[in-house]
mmCIF file of C-alpha atoms and ligand atoms in Angstrom:
data_model
loop_
_atom_site.group_PDB
_atom_site.id
_atom_site.type_symbol
_atom_site.label_atom_id
_atom_site.label_comp_id
_atom_site.label_asym_id
_atom_site.label_seq_id
_atom_site.Cartn_x
_atom_site.Cartn_y
_atom_site.Cartn_z
ATOM 1 C CA UNK W 26 128.532 124.656 93.815
ATOM 2 C CA UNK W 27 129.346 120.965 93.691
ATOM 3 C CA UNK W 28 128.806 119.158 96.546
ATOM 4 C CA UNK W 29 129.980 115.661 97.792
ATOM 5 C CA UNK W 30 127.170 113.979 96.278
ATOM 6 C CA UNK W 31 128.045 115.379 92.634
ATOM 7 C CA UNK W 32 130.282 113.315 92.840
ATOM 8 C CA UNK W 33 128.432 110.907 93.463
ATOM 9 C CA UNK W 34 126.301 111.518 91.458
ATOM 10 C CA UNK W 35 129.566 111.298 88.741
ATOM 11 C CA UNK W 36 130.951 108.194 90.165
ATOM 12 C CA UNK W 37 133.785 109.319 91.237
ATOM 13 C CA UNK W 38 133.881 108.805 94.524
ATOM 14 C CA UNK W 39 131.955 105.076 96.205
ATOM 15 C CA UNK W 40 127.721 104.791 97.735
ATOM 16 C CA UNK W 41 125.598 102.236 97.965
ATOM 17 C CA UNK W 42 123.586 103.056 95.000
ATOM 18 C CA UNK W 43 119.679 101.396 95.831
ATOM 19 C CA UNK W 44 118.116 103.146 92.947
ATOM 20 C CA UNK W 45 118.481 105.961 89.470
ATOM 21 C CA UNK W 46 116.353 107.514 87.108
ATOM 22 C CA UNK W 47 116.858 109.842 84.852
ATOM 23 C CA UNK W 48 116.423 112.558 87.993
ATOM 24 C CA UNK W 49 117.078 110.743 90.717
ATOM 25 C CA UNK W 50 119.311 108.997 92.432
ATOM 26 C CA UNK W 51 119.641 107.473 96.302
ATOM 27 C CA UNK W 52 122.520 105.855 98.661
ATOM 28 C CA UNK W 53 123.021 104.822 102.050
ATOM 29 C CA UNK W 54 123.635 107.612 103.701
ATOM 30 C CA UNK W 55 127.332 106.578 105.018
ATOM 31 C CA UNK W 56 126.211 107.193 109.004
ATOM 32 C CA UNK W 57 122.797 105.837 110.436
ATOM 33 C CA UNK W 58 120.094 106.345 112.617
ATOM 34 C CA UNK W 59 117.704 103.935 111.294
ATOM 35 C CA UNK W 60 117.982 100.608 110.570
ATOM 36 C CA UNK W 61 117.056 102.275 106.579
ATOM 37 C CA UNK W 62 118.089 105.585 106.237
ATOM 38 C CA UNK W 63 118.633 106.045 102.656
ATOM 39 C CA UNK W 64 119.380 109.780 100.802
ATOM 40 C CA UNK W 65 116.790 110.869 97.889
ATOM 41 C CA UNK W 66 118.729 113.716 95.626
ATOM 42 C CA UNK W 67 118.087 115.512 92.585
ATOM 43 C CA UNK W 68 120.676 115.061 90.288
ATOM 44 C CA UNK W 69 120.777 118.683 89.227
ATOM 45 C CA UNK W 70 122.261 121.053 92.364
ATOM 46 C CA UNK W 71 120.025 122.472 93.976
ATOM 47 C CA UNK W 72 121.327 123.476 97.129
ATOM 48 C CA UNK W 73 118.671 123.182 100.068
ATOM 49 C CA UNK W 74 114.423 123.336 100.210
ATOM 50 C CA UNK W 75 114.434 127.220 100.593
ATOM 51 C CA UNK W 76 115.482 127.419 96.616
ATOM 52 C CA UNK W 77 112.614 125.011 95.905
ATOM 53 C CA UNK W 78 109.672 126.598 93.987
ATOM 54 C CA UNK W 79 106.525 124.438 92.966
ATOM 55 C CA UNK W 80 106.358 125.503 89.449
ATOM 56 C CA UNK W 81 109.974 125.160 88.350
ATOM 57 C CA UNK W 82 110.396 121.695 90.253
ATOM 58 C CA UNK W 83 106.700 120.492 91.219
ATOM 59 C CA UNK W 84 108.042 117.473 88.539
ATOM 60 C CA UNK W 85 111.149 116.775 90.626
ATOM 61 C CA UNK W 86 110.006 117.075 93.896
ATOM 62 C CA UNK W 87 106.774 114.569 92.346
ATOM 63 C CA UNK W 88 109.420 112.052 91.792
ATOM 64 C CA UNK W 89 110.897 111.743 94.584
ATOM 65 C CA UNK W 90 108.641 111.098 96.597
ATOM 66 C CA UNK W 91 107.823 108.529 94.042
ATOM 67 C CA UNK W 92 111.497 107.598 94.909
ATOM 68 C CA UNK W 93 110.265 107.689 98.873
ATOM 69 C CA UNK W 94 107.836 105.415 98.370
ATOM 70 C CA UNK W 95 109.604 103.011 96.229
ATOM 71 C CA UNK W 96 112.102 101.808 98.157
ATOM 72 C CA UNK W 97 110.638 101.649 100.850
ATOM 73 C CA UNK W 98 108.229 99.023 100.208
ATOM 74 C CA UNK W 99 111.302 97.247 98.638
ATOM 75 C CA UNK W 100 112.928 97.937 102.462
ATOM 76 C CA UNK W 101 109.886 96.275 103.473
ATOM 77 C CA UNK W 102 108.936 99.560 105.871
ATOM 78 C CA UNK W 103 106.120 101.146 103.730
ATOM 79 C CA UNK W 104 103.008 99.698 105.781
ATOM 80 C CA UNK W 105 104.857 100.332 109.475
ATOM 81 C CA UNK W 106 105.669 104.068 108.480
ATOM 82 C CA UNK W 107 108.891 105.947 107.462
ATOM 83 C CA UNK W 108 110.431 108.902 108.377
ATOM 84 C CA UNK W 109 111.093 111.580 105.372
ATOM 85 C CA UNK W 110 113.107 114.735 106.558
ATOM 86 C CA UNK W 111 114.795 117.658 104.779
ATOM 87 C CA UNK W 112 117.038 119.281 106.848
ATOM 88 C CA UNK W 113 117.021 122.674 105.662
ATOM 89 C CA UNK W 114 119.596 125.167 106.265
ATOM 90 C CA UNK W 115 122.088 126.095 109.621
ATOM 91 C CA UNK W 116 120.017 125.435 112.883
ATOM 92 C CA UNK W 117 118.460 122.729 111.417
ATOM 93 C CA UNK W 118 121.355 121.068 110.761
ATOM 94 C CA UNK W 119 122.106 121.083 107.143
ATOM 95 C CA UNK W 120 125.343 119.851 106.583
ATOM 96 C CA UNK W 121 125.626 118.801 102.755
ATOM 97 C CA UNK W 122 124.432 121.411 100.679
ATOM 98 C CA UNK W 123 122.851 119.140 97.549
ATOM 99 C CA UNK W 124 119.503 118.864 98.452
ATOM 100 C CA UNK W 125 118.539 115.543 99.709
ATOM 101 C CA UNK W 126 115.349 113.459 101.864
ATOM 102 C CA UNK W 127 116.195 111.604 104.431
ATOM 103 C CA UNK W 128 114.224 108.419 104.031
ATOM 104 C CA UNK W 129 114.172 106.625 107.607
ATOM 105 C CA UNK W 130 112.953 103.647 108.863
ATOM 106 C CA UNK W 131 112.459 99.949 109.865
ATOM 107 C CA UNK W 132 111.816 101.528 114.209
ATOM 108 C CA UNK W 133 110.013 103.596 116.065
ATOM 109 C CA UNK W 134 111.269 107.557 115.734
ATOM 110 C CA UNK W 135 109.953 110.171 118.667
ATOM 111 C CA UNK W 136 108.575 113.429 118.412
ATOM 112 C CA UNK W 137 108.796 116.744 118.237
ATOM 113 C CA UNK W 138 112.576 115.905 117.110
ATOM 114 C CA UNK W 139 115.755 117.247 118.859
HETATM 115 P P1 LIG N 12 122.312 116.931 106.393
HETATM 116 O O1 LIG N 12 123.060 116.373 107.817
HETATM 117 O O2 LIG N 12 121.089 117.061 106.506
HETATM 118 O O3 LIG N 12 123.032 117.965 105.427
HETATM 119 O O4 LIG N 12 122.809 115.587 106.082
HETATM 120 C C1 LIG N 12 123.812 114.826 105.333
HETATM 121 C C2 LIG N 12 124.068 113.609 105.685
HETATM 122 O O5 LIG N 12 124.368 113.187 103.972
HETATM 123 C C3 LIG N 12 124.255 113.090 106.620
HETATM 124 O O6 LIG N 12 122.969 112.463 106.779
HETATM 125 C C4 LIG N 12 125.599 112.791 106.249
HETATM 126 O O7 LIG N 12 125.290 111.359 107.115
HETATM 127 C C5 LIG N 12 125.230 112.024 104.803
HETATM 128 N N1 LIG N 12 126.630 111.677 103.992
HETATM 129 C C6 LIG N 12 127.695 112.446 104.191
HETATM 130 N N2 LIG N 12 128.615 112.261 103.275
HETATM 131 C C7 LIG N 12 128.496 110.995 103.013
HETATM 132 C C8 LIG N 12 128.203 109.946 102.170
HETATM 133 N N3 LIG N 12 129.931 110.239 101.124
HETATM 134 N N4 LIG N 12 127.808 108.724 101.263
HETATM 135 C C9 LIG N 12 126.550 108.848 102.256
HETATM 136 N N5 LIG N 12 126.399 109.500 102.527
HETATM 137 C C10 LIG N 12 126.278 111.051 103.430
#
């Protein structure tokens, strides 16, 4: 089902887009939880990480990680480190059911998460 992220992909609503490939789009989170908070999404609609399987989506997932590393370098947080998060389903607090990788950085994070 189409979400607000489909509208961002289709340029129907604005977003601060930082990176784009044929298959992947990355834009700044509207409610940042860290100095760098970017969402990396595939252009195809996949609701959550629970619908991922390696055979079908391995290439796409690899590309999302390539994009994350590339952006981390551009944002100057690659060496110091960063956090990549997929919230998947209700208990994880997923709000938008179009799979997205959070790239968070620019500060130190706690573990375990809240
Ligand atoms: P999640 O809880 O993992 O589903 O995260 C959804 C994220 O999308 C939240 O961090 C929101 O702040 C972010 N978000 C929602 N709408 C927008 C938007 N229009 N542009 C950028 N980020 C958004």
